[in-house]
């Protein structure tokens, strides 16, 4: 399943966040597809895939001391439209 993670942090935590990013190694079961940084500051976007709830937690929880992390399941819009069409919506 695909997830879009959005991490936000306070400016005073920027140095800590940079250190975390330098050490970012996804656990087995998490595949990072792409990642982006908001160049105006304070946000990071991550598209990743996992079907393992333990790997999901292991990947996200270590950041909770310095970031607010929102991760939501996503799918490509064409796939979503196809799915909804099949459901009669």
PDB file of C-alpha atoms in Angstrom:
ATOM      1  CA  UNK A   1       0.000   0.000   0.000  1.00  0.00           C
ATOM      2  CA  UNK A   2       1.210   3.510  -0.805  1.00  0.00           C
ATOM      3  CA  UNK A   3       1.487   6.156   1.906  1.00  0.00           C
ATOM      4  CA  UNK A   4       2.140   9.863   1.709  1.00  0.00           C
ATOM      5  CA  UNK A   5       3.970  11.045   4.780  1.00  0.00           C
ATOM      6  CA  UNK A   6       4.055  14.717   5.645  1.00  0.00           C
ATOM      7  CA  UNK A   7       6.473  15.692   8.380  1.00  0.00           C
ATOM      8  CA  UNK A   8       6.433  19.151   9.924  1.00  0.00           C
ATOM      9  CA  UNK A   9       8.702  20.642  12.544  1.00  0.00           C
ATOM     10  CA  UNK A  10       9.423  23.834  14.392  1.00  0.00           C
ATOM     11  CA  UNK A  11      12.344  25.967  13.151  1.00  0.00           C
ATOM     12  CA  UNK A  12      14.275  25.366  16.376  1.00  0.00           C
ATOM     13  CA  UNK A  13      14.329  21.628  15.563  1.00  0.00           C
ATOM     14  CA  UNK A  14      15.794  22.030  12.067  1.00  0.00           C
ATOM     15  CA  UNK A  15      19.302  20.879  13.051  1.00  0.00           C
ATOM     16  CA  UNK A  16      17.921  17.764  14.767  1.00  0.00           C
ATOM     17  CA  UNK A  17      15.730  16.990  11.753  1.00  0.00           C
ATOM     18  CA  UNK A  18      18.694  17.296   9.381  1.00  0.00           C
ATOM     19  CA  UNK A  19      20.637  14.828  11.533  1.00  0.00           C
ATOM     20  CA  UNK A  20      17.704  12.386  11.431  1.00  0.00           C
ATOM     21  CA  UNK A  21      17.525  12.682   7.616  1.00  0.00           C
ATOM     22  CA  UNK A  22      21.225  11.920   7.299  1.00  0.00           C
ATOM     23  CA  UNK A  23      20.623   8.659   9.160  1.00  0.00           C
ATOM     24  CA  UNK A  24      17.354   7.761   7.389  1.00  0.00           C
ATOM     25  CA  UNK A  25      17.376   4.058   6.627  1.00  0.00           C
ATOM     26  CA  UNK A  26      13.987   2.469   6.061  1.00  0.00           C
ATOM     27  CA  UNK A  27      13.420  -0.854   7.788  1.00  0.00           C
ATOM     28  CA  UNK A  28      12.838  -4.028   5.820  1.00  0.00           C
ATOM     29  CA  UNK A  29       9.344  -3.888   4.415  1.00  0.00           C
ATOM     30  CA  UNK A  30       9.360  -0.139   3.660  1.00  0.00           C
ATOM     31  CA  UNK A  31      10.191   1.018   0.153  1.00  0.00           C
ATOM     32  CA  UNK A  32      10.789   4.744  -0.334  1.00  0.00           C
ATOM     33  CA  UNK A  33       9.502   5.788  -3.753  1.00  0.00           C
ATOM     34  CA  UNK A  34      10.297   9.493  -3.656  1.00  0.00           C
ATOM     35  CA  UNK A  35      10.799  12.372  -1.261  1.00  0.00           C
ATOM     36  CA  UNK A  36      10.582  16.134  -1.387  1.00  0.00           C
ATOM     37  CA  UNK A  37      11.476  19.027   0.889  1.00  0.00           C
ATOM     38  CA  UNK A  38       9.426  22.205   1.125  1.00  0.00           C
ATOM     39  CA  UNK A  39      12.100  24.766   0.264  1.00  0.00           C
ATOM     40  CA  UNK A  40      10.268  27.431   2.244  1.00  0.00           C
ATOM     41  CA  UNK A  41      11.085  25.332   5.326  1.00  0.00           C
ATOM     42  CA  UNK A  42       9.558  23.108   7.947  1.00  0.00           C
ATOM     43  CA  UNK A  43       8.001  20.332   5.822  1.00  0.00           C
ATOM     44  CA  UNK A  44       9.077  17.102   4.217  1.00  0.00           C
ATOM     45  CA  UNK A  45       6.982  14.888   1.933  1.00  0.00           C
ATOM     46  CA  UNK A  46       7.647  11.200   1.501  1.00  0.00           C
ATOM     47  CA  UNK A  47       5.960   8.684  -0.774  1.00  0.00           C
ATOM     48  CA  UNK A  48       6.581   5.158   0.389  1.00  0.00           C
ATOM     49  CA  UNK A  49       5.131   1.681   0.199  1.00  0.00           C
ATOM     50  CA  UNK A  50       4.556  -0.930   2.883  1.00  0.00           C
ATOM     51  CA  UNK A  51       2.117  -3.685   3.712  1.00  0.00           C
ATOM     52  CA  UNK A  52       3.678  -4.339   7.120  1.00  0.00           C
ATOM     53  CA  UNK A  53       2.203  -2.404  10.066  1.00  0.00           C
ATOM     54  CA  UNK A  54       5.270  -3.171  12.208  1.00  0.00           C
ATOM     55  CA  UNK A  55       7.596  -1.717   9.562  1.00  0.00           C
ATOM     56  CA  UNK A  56       5.269   1.293   9.247  1.00  0.00           C
ATOM     57  CA  UNK A  57       5.548   1.954  12.995  1.00  0.00           C
ATOM     58  CA  UNK A  58       9.297   1.285  13.095  1.00  0.00           C
ATOM     59  CA  UNK A  59       9.778   3.787  10.273  1.00  0.00           C
ATOM     60  CA  UNK A  60       7.613   6.575  11.684  1.00  0.00           C
ATOM     61  CA  UNK A  61       7.879   6.419  15.475  1.00  0.00           C
ATOM     62  CA  UNK A  62      11.562   7.406  15.876  1.00  0.00           C
ATOM     63  CA  UNK A  63      10.726  10.829  14.450  1.00  0.00           C
ATOM     64  CA  UNK A  64       7.909  11.606  16.874  1.00  0.00           C
ATOM     65  CA  UNK A  65      10.195  13.415  19.313  1.00  0.00           C
ATOM     66  CA  UNK A  66      10.971  16.264  16.870  1.00  0.00           C
ATOM     67  CA  UNK A  67       8.327  16.089  14.124  1.00  0.00           C
ATOM     68  CA  UNK A  68       4.632  15.817  13.642  1.00  0.00           C
ATOM     69  CA  UNK A  69       4.139  13.030  11.125  1.00  0.00           C
ATOM     70  CA  UNK A  70       0.947  12.530   9.182  1.00  0.00           C
ATOM     71  CA  UNK A  71       0.822   9.461   6.976  1.00  0.00           C
ATOM     72  CA  UNK A  72      -2.184   8.651   4.861  1.00  0.00           C
ATOM     73  CA  UNK A  73      -2.848   5.856   2.378  1.00  0.00           C
ATOM     74  CA  UNK A  74      -2.935   7.116  -1.206  1.00  0.00           C
ATOM     75  CA  UNK A  75      -3.420   5.810  -4.717  1.00  0.00           C
ATOM     76  CA  UNK A  76      -3.026   7.302  -8.165  1.00  0.00           C
ATOM     77  CA  UNK A  77      -6.128   9.184  -9.230  1.00  0.00           C
ATOM     78  CA  UNK A  78      -6.600   7.081 -12.383  1.00  0.00           C
ATOM     79  CA  UNK A  79      -6.645   3.918 -10.244  1.00  0.00           C
ATOM     80  CA  UNK A  80      -9.091   5.525  -7.826  1.00  0.00           C
ATOM     81  CA  UNK A  81     -11.451   6.562 -10.618  1.00  0.00           C
ATOM     82  CA  UNK A  82     -11.305   3.061 -12.074  1.00  0.00           C
ATOM     83  CA  UNK A  83     -12.062   1.534  -8.671  1.00  0.00           C
ATOM     84  CA  UNK A  84     -15.004   3.858  -8.066  1.00  0.00           C
ATOM     85  CA  UNK A  85     -16.353   3.146 -11.555  1.00  0.00           C
ATOM     86  CA  UNK A  86     -16.261  -0.565 -10.820  1.00  0.00           C
ATOM     87  CA  UNK A  87     -18.226   0.103  -7.615  1.00  0.00           C
ATOM     88  CA  UNK A  88     -20.839   2.047  -9.558  1.00  0.00           C
ATOM     89  CA  UNK A  89     -19.924   5.398  -8.035  1.00  0.00           C
TER      90      UNK A  89
END
